């Protein structure tokens, strides 16, 4: 065999070898995704396709990395959920019609804080097998802040309440520019569903005359909430009129109303008792004379 023929067969053998050992790839477009509280999130995953592959050849399995829980499995041409973790029951789905396009993405509904973590996308078919991982983070939009006003003898305390996830950044500004965050007190308390209850407090003198801004930032979802109100001497901010006022302001009014109503009832009762007693002690002759 000539040198040229030897070279030709070597190149052919090399080409066949490369074709047989072609890498079967599983790719994750987004290495990290964020799921929003109560909504669904799409965990995207793709794999190398082969026109000769069929649904019967495809095996797709999603599972958690840390706890190794089965999130969703598909093989033998259908979903196989016998070994699926109970906490994912009726919350996951794949897209079989998209398998021919190399799409192994998983839809996870009703996202909660417990779903946060690392996930594995494993795919296998007659062409090969491989896997890839992605990180799922959790976030919740903070609710519209509720303003509570506490009125003391010489000061007014403003308390903003909101709930979301994760811990946000809180700022207070005076007159729109001066950062007075060092004067506030902010606390975070996690509820049963793991969301954070944020309580941020600012105390000022009643005679103060300024504009205050409350700013909350949740960078996980690019959320910024800003509330602005003006404090006039001796007056409650107009914006607070439609908001809930603290019981320290409401209770004295309620107490006065109770005393007033009680006094009216007592007065009517005494008047009725006096009239009844007077009628009983009046002589019958006088009564008969008055009737004529």
mmCIF file of C-alpha atoms in Angstrom:
data_model
loop_
_atom_site.group_PDB
_atom_site.id
_atom_site.type_symbol
_atom_site.label_atom_id
_atom_site.label_comp_id
_atom_site.label_asym_id
_atom_site.label_seq_id
_atom_site.Cartn_x
_atom_site.Cartn_y
_atom_site.Cartn_z
ATOM 1 C CA UNK A 1 0.000 0.000 0.000
ATOM 2 C CA UNK A 2 1.421 3.365 -1.043
ATOM 3 C CA UNK A 3 2.140 6.201 1.307
ATOM 4 C CA UNK A 4 -0.786 8.214 -0.088
ATOM 5 C CA UNK A 5 -3.198 5.324 0.516
ATOM 6 C CA UNK A 6 -1.918 4.896 4.061
ATOM 7 C CA UNK A 7 -2.444 8.594 4.707
ATOM 8 C CA UNK A 8 -5.976 8.428 3.286
ATOM 9 C CA UNK A 9 -6.985 5.510 5.553
ATOM 10 C CA UNK A 10 -5.460 7.205 8.581
ATOM 11 C CA UNK A 11 -7.472 10.361 7.915
ATOM 12 C CA UNK A 12 -10.639 8.311 7.384
ATOM 13 C CA UNK A 13 -10.066 6.412 10.624
ATOM 14 C CA UNK A 14 -9.487 9.669 12.462
ATOM 15 C CA UNK A 15 -12.714 11.151 11.060
ATOM 16 C CA UNK A 16 -14.724 8.071 12.110
ATOM 17 C CA UNK A 17 -13.162 8.170 15.571
ATOM 18 C CA UNK A 18 -14.011 11.823 16.066
ATOM 19 C CA UNK A 19 -17.581 11.225 14.901
ATOM 20 C CA UNK A 20 -18.062 8.312 17.338
ATOM 21 C CA UNK A 21 -16.609 10.187 20.268
ATOM 22 C CA UNK A 22 -18.500 13.447 19.646
ATOM 23 C CA UNK A 23 -19.379 15.050 22.966
ATOM 24 C CA UNK A 24 -23.011 14.833 24.055
ATOM 25 C CA UNK A 25 -23.712 18.189 25.697
ATOM 26 C CA UNK A 26 -26.236 19.296 28.287
ATOM 27 C CA UNK A 27 -26.293 23.060 28.689
ATOM 28 C CA UNK A 28 -27.807 25.475 31.199
ATOM 29 C CA UNK A 29 -28.335 28.914 29.582
ATOM 30 C CA UNK A 30 -28.713 30.625 32.957
ATOM 31 C CA UNK A 31 -26.441 29.400 35.723
ATOM 32 C CA UNK A 32 -28.623 31.225 38.262
ATOM 33 C CA UNK A 33 -32.336 32.060 38.180
ATOM 34 C CA UNK A 34 -34.673 33.710 40.670
ATOM 35 C CA UNK A 35 -38.100 32.338 41.541
ATOM 36 C CA UNK A 36 -40.775 34.749 42.783
ATOM 37 C CA UNK A 37 -42.929 33.813 45.772
ATOM 38 C CA UNK A 38 -46.104 31.999 44.695
ATOM 39 C CA UNK A 39 -45.322 32.229 40.969
ATOM 40 C CA UNK A 40 -43.792 29.714 38.557
ATOM 41 C CA UNK A 41 -40.180 29.611 37.418
ATOM 42 C CA UNK A 42 -38.667 27.995 34.315
ATOM 43 C CA UNK A 43 -35.432 26.061 34.852
ATOM 44 C CA UNK A 44 -33.992 26.021 31.351
ATOM 45 C CA UNK A 45 -31.901 23.116 30.089
ATOM 46 C CA UNK A 46 -30.918 21.983 26.572
ATOM 47 C CA UNK A 47 -29.115 18.952 25.117
ATOM 48 C CA UNK A 48 -27.491 17.783 21.877
ATOM 49 C CA UNK A 49 -30.068 16.414 19.442
ATOM 50 C CA UNK A 50 -29.878 13.473 17.070
ATOM 51 C CA UNK A 51 -32.425 13.135 14.306
ATOM 52 C CA UNK A 52 -32.448 9.371 14.787
ATOM 53 C CA UNK A 53 -33.416 9.567 18.478
ATOM 54 C CA UNK A 54 -37.000 8.905 19.588
ATOM 55 C CA UNK A 55 -38.948 9.584 22.780
ATOM 56 C CA UNK A 56 -38.354 5.987 23.800
ATOM 57 C CA UNK A 57 -34.610 6.665 23.918
ATOM 58 C CA UNK A 58 -34.766 9.879 25.974
ATOM 59 C CA UNK A 59 -34.221 9.927 29.738
ATOM 60 C CA UNK A 60 -34.602 13.266 31.531
ATOM 61 C CA UNK A 61 -34.244 13.594 35.288
ATOM 62 C CA UNK A 62 -34.227 16.695 37.440
ATOM 63 C CA UNK A 63 -33.123 16.454 41.063
ATOM 64 C CA UNK A 64 -31.774 18.596 43.884
ATOM 65 C CA UNK A 65 -28.043 18.525 44.564
ATOM 66 C CA UNK A 66 -27.963 18.838 48.350
ATOM 67 C CA UNK A 67 -30.802 16.470 49.328
ATOM 68 C CA UNK A 68 -30.762 14.395 46.106
ATOM 69 C CA UNK A 69 -34.552 14.587 45.881
ATOM 70 C CA UNK A 70 -36.152 13.585 42.581
ATOM 71 C CA UNK A 71 -37.929 16.642 41.194
ATOM 72 C CA UNK A 72 -39.175 15.154 37.895
ATOM 73 C CA UNK A 73 -38.334 12.122 35.717
ATOM 74 C CA UNK A 74 -39.215 11.164 32.150
ATOM 75 C CA UNK A 75 -38.318 7.861 30.452
ATOM 76 C CA UNK A 76 -39.959 5.076 28.410
ATOM 77 C CA UNK A 77 -41.825 7.814 26.575
ATOM 78 C CA UNK A 78 -43.738 9.164 29.587
ATOM 79 C CA UNK A 79 -43.457 10.885 32.965
ATOM 80 C CA UNK A 80 -42.225 8.601 35.743
ATOM 81 C CA UNK A 81 -43.135 10.245 39.026
ATOM 82 C CA UNK A 82 -43.320 7.297 41.410
ATOM 83 C CA UNK A 83 -40.099 8.383 43.097
ATOM 84 C CA UNK A 84 -40.790 12.112 42.923
ATOM 85 C CA UNK A 85 -40.327 13.977 46.218
ATOM 86 C CA UNK A 86 -43.710 14.774 47.792
ATOM 87 C CA UNK A 87 -42.965 18.472 48.092
ATOM 88 C CA UNK A 88 -42.786 18.712 44.296
ATOM 89 C CA UNK A 89 -45.995 16.734 43.730
ATOM 90 C CA UNK A 90 -48.284 18.326 41.133
ATOM 91 C CA UNK A 91 -45.928 21.324 40.794
ATOM 92 C CA UNK A 92 -43.590 20.266 37.960
ATOM 93 C CA UNK A 93 -43.871 19.663 34.226
ATOM 94 C CA UNK A 94 -41.662 19.137 31.149
ATOM 95 C CA UNK A 95 -42.341 19.877 27.482
ATOM 96 C CA UNK A 96 -42.256 16.530 25.545
ATOM 97 C CA UNK A 97 -43.134 18.240 22.273
ATOM 98 C CA UNK A 98 -39.895 20.222 22.633
ATOM 99 C CA UNK A 99 -37.611 17.212 23.196
ATOM 100 C CA UNK A 100 -36.978 16.928 19.455
ATOM 101 C CA UNK A 101 -35.493 20.425 19.648
ATOM 102 C CA UNK A 102 -33.234 19.499 22.558
ATOM 103 C CA UNK A 103 -35.337 21.250 25.200
ATOM 104 C CA UNK A 104 -35.349 19.597 28.654
ATOM 105 C CA UNK A 105 -36.545 22.658 30.590
ATOM 106 C CA UNK A 106 -38.549 22.187 33.788
ATOM 107 C CA UNK A 107 -41.486 24.332 34.922
ATOM 108 C CA UNK A 108 -41.780 24.633 38.714
ATOM 109 C CA UNK A 109 -44.972 26.222 40.062
ATOM 110 C CA UNK A 110 -45.794 27.863 43.383
ATOM 111 C CA UNK A 111 -42.219 28.775 44.259
ATOM 112 C CA UNK A 112 -41.460 28.964 47.986
ATOM 113 C CA UNK A 113 -38.301 29.655 50.047
ATOM 114 C CA UNK A 114 -37.742 25.918 50.499
ATOM 115 C CA UNK A 115 -37.234 25.539 46.727
ATOM 116 C CA UNK A 116 -34.060 27.617 46.757
ATOM 117 C CA UNK A 117 -30.921 25.594 46.044
ATOM 118 C CA UNK A 118 -28.912 23.836 43.326
ATOM 119 C CA UNK A 119 -30.584 21.580 40.745
ATOM 120 C CA UNK A 120 -29.220 18.948 38.321
ATOM 121 C CA UNK A 121 -30.535 18.459 34.802
ATOM 122 C CA UNK A 122 -29.559 14.964 33.574
ATOM 123 C CA UNK A 123 -30.279 13.890 29.991
ATOM 124 C CA UNK A 124 -29.514 10.627 28.208
ATOM 125 C CA UNK A 125 -30.420 9.173 24.793
ATOM 126 C CA UNK A 126 -28.914 6.887 22.156
ATOM 127 C CA UNK A 127 -26.502 9.683 21.305
ATOM 128 C CA UNK A 128 -24.967 9.949 24.795
ATOM 129 C CA UNK A 129 -25.582 11.247 28.315
ATOM 130 C CA UNK A 130 -24.508 14.214 30.406
ATOM 131 C CA UNK A 131 -25.692 16.652 33.071
ATOM 132 C CA UNK A 132 -25.501 20.290 34.146
ATOM 133 C CA UNK A 133 -26.422 22.260 37.266
ATOM 134 C CA UNK A 134 -28.078 25.590 38.031
ATOM 135 C CA UNK A 135 -28.781 27.659 41.139
ATOM 136 C CA UNK A 136 -32.341 28.644 42.030
ATOM 137 C CA UNK A 137 -32.723 31.667 44.302
ATOM 138 C CA UNK A 138 -35.918 32.844 45.998
ATOM 139 C CA UNK A 139 -37.368 36.343 46.291
ATOM 140 C CA UNK A 140 -40.668 38.036 47.119
ATOM 141 C CA UNK A 141 -41.772 41.562 46.218
ATOM 142 C CA UNK A 142 -42.258 43.682 49.310
ATOM 143 C CA UNK A 143 -45.801 44.764 50.063
ATOM 144 C CA UNK A 144 -46.803 48.425 49.899
ATOM 145 C CA UNK A 145 -45.488 49.887 53.176
ATOM 146 C CA UNK A 146 -48.073 50.604 55.859
ATOM 147 C CA UNK A 147 -47.546 53.781 57.887
ATOM 148 C CA UNK A 148 -48.341 53.744 61.613
ATOM 149 C CA UNK A 149 -48.254 56.994 63.622
ATOM 150 C CA UNK A 150 -47.572 57.120 67.355
ATOM 151 C CA UNK A 151 -48.271 60.493 68.968
ATOM 152 C CA UNK A 152 -46.479 61.370 72.229
ATOM 153 C CA UNK A 153 -46.368 64.589 74.281
ATOM 154 C CA UNK A 154 -43.519 66.242 72.405
ATOM 155 C CA UNK A 155 -42.632 63.785 69.641
ATOM 156 C CA UNK A 156 -44.190 61.825 66.790
ATOM 157 C CA UNK A 157 -43.021 58.371 65.811
ATOM 158 C CA UNK A 158 -43.489 57.056 62.280
ATOM 159 C CA UNK A 159 -43.349 53.304 61.734
ATOM 160 C CA UNK A 160 -43.294 51.705 58.288
ATOM 161 C CA UNK A 161 -44.264 48.038 57.979
ATOM 162 C CA UNK A 162 -43.699 45.811 54.953
ATOM 163 C CA UNK A 163 -43.190 42.134 54.127
ATOM 164 C CA UNK A 164 -41.062 40.400 51.467
ATOM 165 C CA UNK A 165 -37.775 38.558 50.814
ATOM 166 C CA UNK A 166 -34.780 38.752 51.169
ATOM 167 C CA UNK A 167 -33.754 41.449 53.669
ATOM 168 C CA UNK A 168 -34.013 44.815 51.903
ATOM 169 C CA UNK A 169 -31.957 47.974 52.153
ATOM 170 C CA UNK A 170 -33.747 50.715 54.133
ATOM 171 C CA UNK A 171 -33.062 54.458 53.959
ATOM 172 C CA UNK A 172 -34.723 57.565 55.390
ATOM 173 C CA UNK A 173 -34.119 61.050 54.015
ATOM 174 C CA UNK A 174 -35.000 64.467 55.407
ATOM 175 C CA UNK A 175 -36.144 67.257 53.075
ATOM 176 C CA UNK A 176 -35.475 64.946 50.125
ATOM 177 C CA UNK A 177 -31.676 65.018 50.324
ATOM 178 C CA UNK A 178 -30.212 64.533 53.799
ATOM 179 C CA UNK A 179 -29.700 60.867 54.695
ATOM 180 C CA UNK A 180 -30.897 60.353 58.274
ATOM 181 C CA UNK A 181 -30.754 56.550 58.286
ATOM 182 C CA UNK A 182 -28.486 56.634 61.362
ATOM 183 C CA UNK A 183 -31.450 58.030 63.351
ATOM 184 C CA UNK A 184 -33.825 55.172 62.578
ATOM 185 C CA UNK A 185 -34.359 51.743 64.066
ATOM 186 C CA UNK A 186 -35.074 48.855 61.696
ATOM 187 C CA UNK A 187 -35.817 45.251 62.627
ATOM 188 C CA UNK A 188 -36.398 42.109 60.566
ATOM 189 C CA UNK A 189 -38.521 39.192 61.734
ATOM 190 C CA UNK A 190 -39.157 36.038 59.694
ATOM 191 C CA UNK A 191 -42.700 34.699 59.602
ATOM 192 C CA UNK A 192 -43.794 31.070 59.250
ATOM 193 C CA UNK A 193 -43.539 31.239 55.450
ATOM 194 C CA UNK A 194 -39.948 32.583 55.797
ATOM 195 C CA UNK A 195 -40.832 36.063 54.511
ATOM 196 C CA UNK A 196 -39.313 39.005 56.369
ATOM 197 C CA UNK A 197 -41.531 41.423 58.303
ATOM 198 C CA UNK A 198 -39.698 44.761 58.189
ATOM 199 C CA UNK A 199 -40.337 47.405 60.851
ATOM 200 C CA UNK A 200 -38.572 50.750 60.393
ATOM 201 C CA UNK A 201 -39.061 53.552 62.957
ATOM 202 C CA UNK A 202 -38.307 57.287 62.922
ATOM 203 C CA UNK A 203 -39.043 59.650 65.859
ATOM 204 C CA UNK A 204 -39.164 63.452 65.349
ATOM 205 C CA UNK A 205 -40.237 66.497 67.379
ATOM 206 C CA UNK A 206 -43.856 67.541 66.914
ATOM 207 C CA UNK A 207 -42.809 71.086 65.990
ATOM 208 C CA UNK A 208 -40.514 69.859 63.231
ATOM 209 C CA UNK A 209 -41.239 71.203 59.771
ATOM 210 C CA UNK A 210 -39.711 68.932 57.129
ATOM 211 C CA UNK A 211 -40.333 66.438 54.356
ATOM 212 C CA UNK A 212 -39.366 62.832 54.988
ATOM 213 C CA UNK A 213 -38.734 60.022 52.530
ATOM 214 C CA UNK A 214 -38.835 56.314 53.275
ATOM 215 C CA UNK A 215 -36.959 54.173 50.720
ATOM 216 C CA UNK A 216 -36.951 50.353 50.507
ATOM 217 C CA UNK A 217 -34.807 48.483 47.981
ATOM 218 C CA UNK A 218 -35.071 44.780 47.131
ATOM 219 C CA UNK A 219 -32.143 44.199 44.781
ATOM 220 C CA UNK A 220 -33.086 40.561 44.159
ATOM 221 C CA UNK A 221 -36.029 41.700 42.011
ATOM 222 C CA UNK A 222 -34.906 45.273 41.227
ATOM 223 C CA UNK A 223 -37.718 46.670 43.392
ATOM 224 C CA UNK A 224 -37.570 50.177 44.867
ATOM 225 C CA UNK A 225 -40.406 51.549 47.017
ATOM 226 C CA UNK A 226 -40.431 55.233 48.006
ATOM 227 C CA UNK A 227 -42.943 56.945 50.311
ATOM 228 C CA UNK A 228 -42.755 60.707 50.884
ATOM 229 C CA UNK A 229 -44.702 62.777 53.443
ATOM 230 C CA UNK A 230 -44.494 66.295 54.856
ATOM 231 C CA UNK A 231 -44.746 67.153 58.540
ATOM 232 C CA UNK A 232 -46.244 70.577 59.352
ATOM 233 C CA UNK A 233 -46.048 72.077 62.860
ATOM 234 C CA UNK A 234 -48.775 70.628 65.077
ATOM 235 C CA UNK A 235 -50.313 68.571 62.260
ATOM 236 C CA UNK A 236 -50.367 64.920 61.249
ATOM 237 C CA UNK A 237 -49.077 64.335 57.704
ATOM 238 C CA UNK A 238 -51.880 64.478 55.129
ATOM 239 C CA UNK A 239 -50.744 61.178 53.652
ATOM 240 C CA UNK A 240 -51.286 59.516 57.020
ATOM 241 C CA UNK A 241 -54.974 60.472 57.073
ATOM 242 C CA UNK A 242 -55.853 57.482 54.890
ATOM 243 C CA UNK A 243 -53.520 55.161 56.765
ATOM 244 C CA UNK A 244 -53.920 53.308 60.063
ATOM 245 C CA UNK A 245 -53.304 55.492 63.172
ATOM 246 C CA UNK A 246 -51.756 53.927 66.262
ATOM 247 C CA UNK A 247 -53.947 53.052 69.246
ATOM 248 C CA UNK A 248 -52.205 55.660 71.426
ATOM 249 C CA UNK A 249 -54.105 58.258 69.379
ATOM 250 C CA UNK A 250 -57.389 56.380 69.016
ATOM 251 C CA UNK A 251 -57.946 55.118 72.566
ATOM 252 C CA UNK A 252 -58.509 58.540 74.246
ATOM 253 C CA UNK A 253 -61.210 59.356 71.689
ATOM 254 C CA UNK A 254 -62.903 56.004 72.235
ATOM 255 C CA UNK A 255 -62.737 56.488 76.013
ATOM 256 C CA UNK A 256 -64.439 59.911 75.805
ATOM 257 C CA UNK A 257 -67.193 58.522 73.569
ATOM 258 C CA UNK A 258 -67.843 55.697 76.050
ATOM 259 C CA UNK A 259 -68.152 58.206 78.934
ATOM 260 C CA UNK A 260 -70.506 60.402 76.893
ATOM 261 C CA UNK A 261 -72.796 57.525 75.891
ATOM 262 C CA UNK A 262 -72.828 56.198 79.470
ATOM 263 C CA UNK A 263 -73.799 59.642 80.795
ATOM 264 C CA UNK A 264 -76.692 59.945 78.346
ATOM 265 C CA UNK A 265 -78.023 56.505 79.261
ATOM 266 C CA UNK A 266 -77.733 57.273 83.006
ATOM 267 C CA UNK A 267 -79.496 60.637 82.587
ATOM 268 C CA UNK A 268 -82.416 59.095 80.694
ATOM 269 C CA UNK A 269 -82.736 56.317 83.242
ATOM 270 C CA UNK A 270 -82.848 58.786 86.178
ATOM 271 C CA UNK A 271 -85.372 61.007 84.422
ATOM 272 C CA UNK A 272 -87.635 58.052 83.700
ATOM 273 C CA UNK A 273 -87.349 56.872 87.320
ATOM 274 C CA UNK A 274 -88.231 60.368 88.632
ATOM 275 C CA UNK A 275 -91.358 60.637 86.474
ATOM 276 C CA UNK A 276 -92.582 57.175 87.466
ATOM 277 C CA UNK A 277 -92.046 57.884 91.163
ATOM 278 C CA UNK A 278 -93.859 61.242 90.953
ATOM 279 C CA UNK A 279 -96.932 59.666 89.355
ATOM 280 C CA UNK A 280 -97.152 57.023 92.071
ATOM 281 C CA UNK A 281 -97.076 59.617 94.923
ATOM 282 C CA UNK A 282 -99.708 62.048 93.395
ATOM 283 C CA UNK A 283 -103.196 61.979 95.189
ATOM 284 C CA UNK A 284 -105.961 60.256 93.213
ATOM 285 C CA UNK A 285 -108.280 63.245 93.678
ATOM 286 C CA UNK A 286 -105.848 65.515 91.979
ATOM 287 C CA UNK A 287 -105.482 63.041 89.154
ATOM 288 C CA UNK A 288 -109.261 62.782 88.666
ATOM 289 C CA UNK A 289 -109.649 66.574 88.752
ATOM 290 C CA UNK A 290 -106.999 67.061 86.145
ATOM 291 C CA UNK A 291 -108.731 64.684 83.804
ATOM 292 C CA UNK A 292 -111.918 66.833 83.767
#
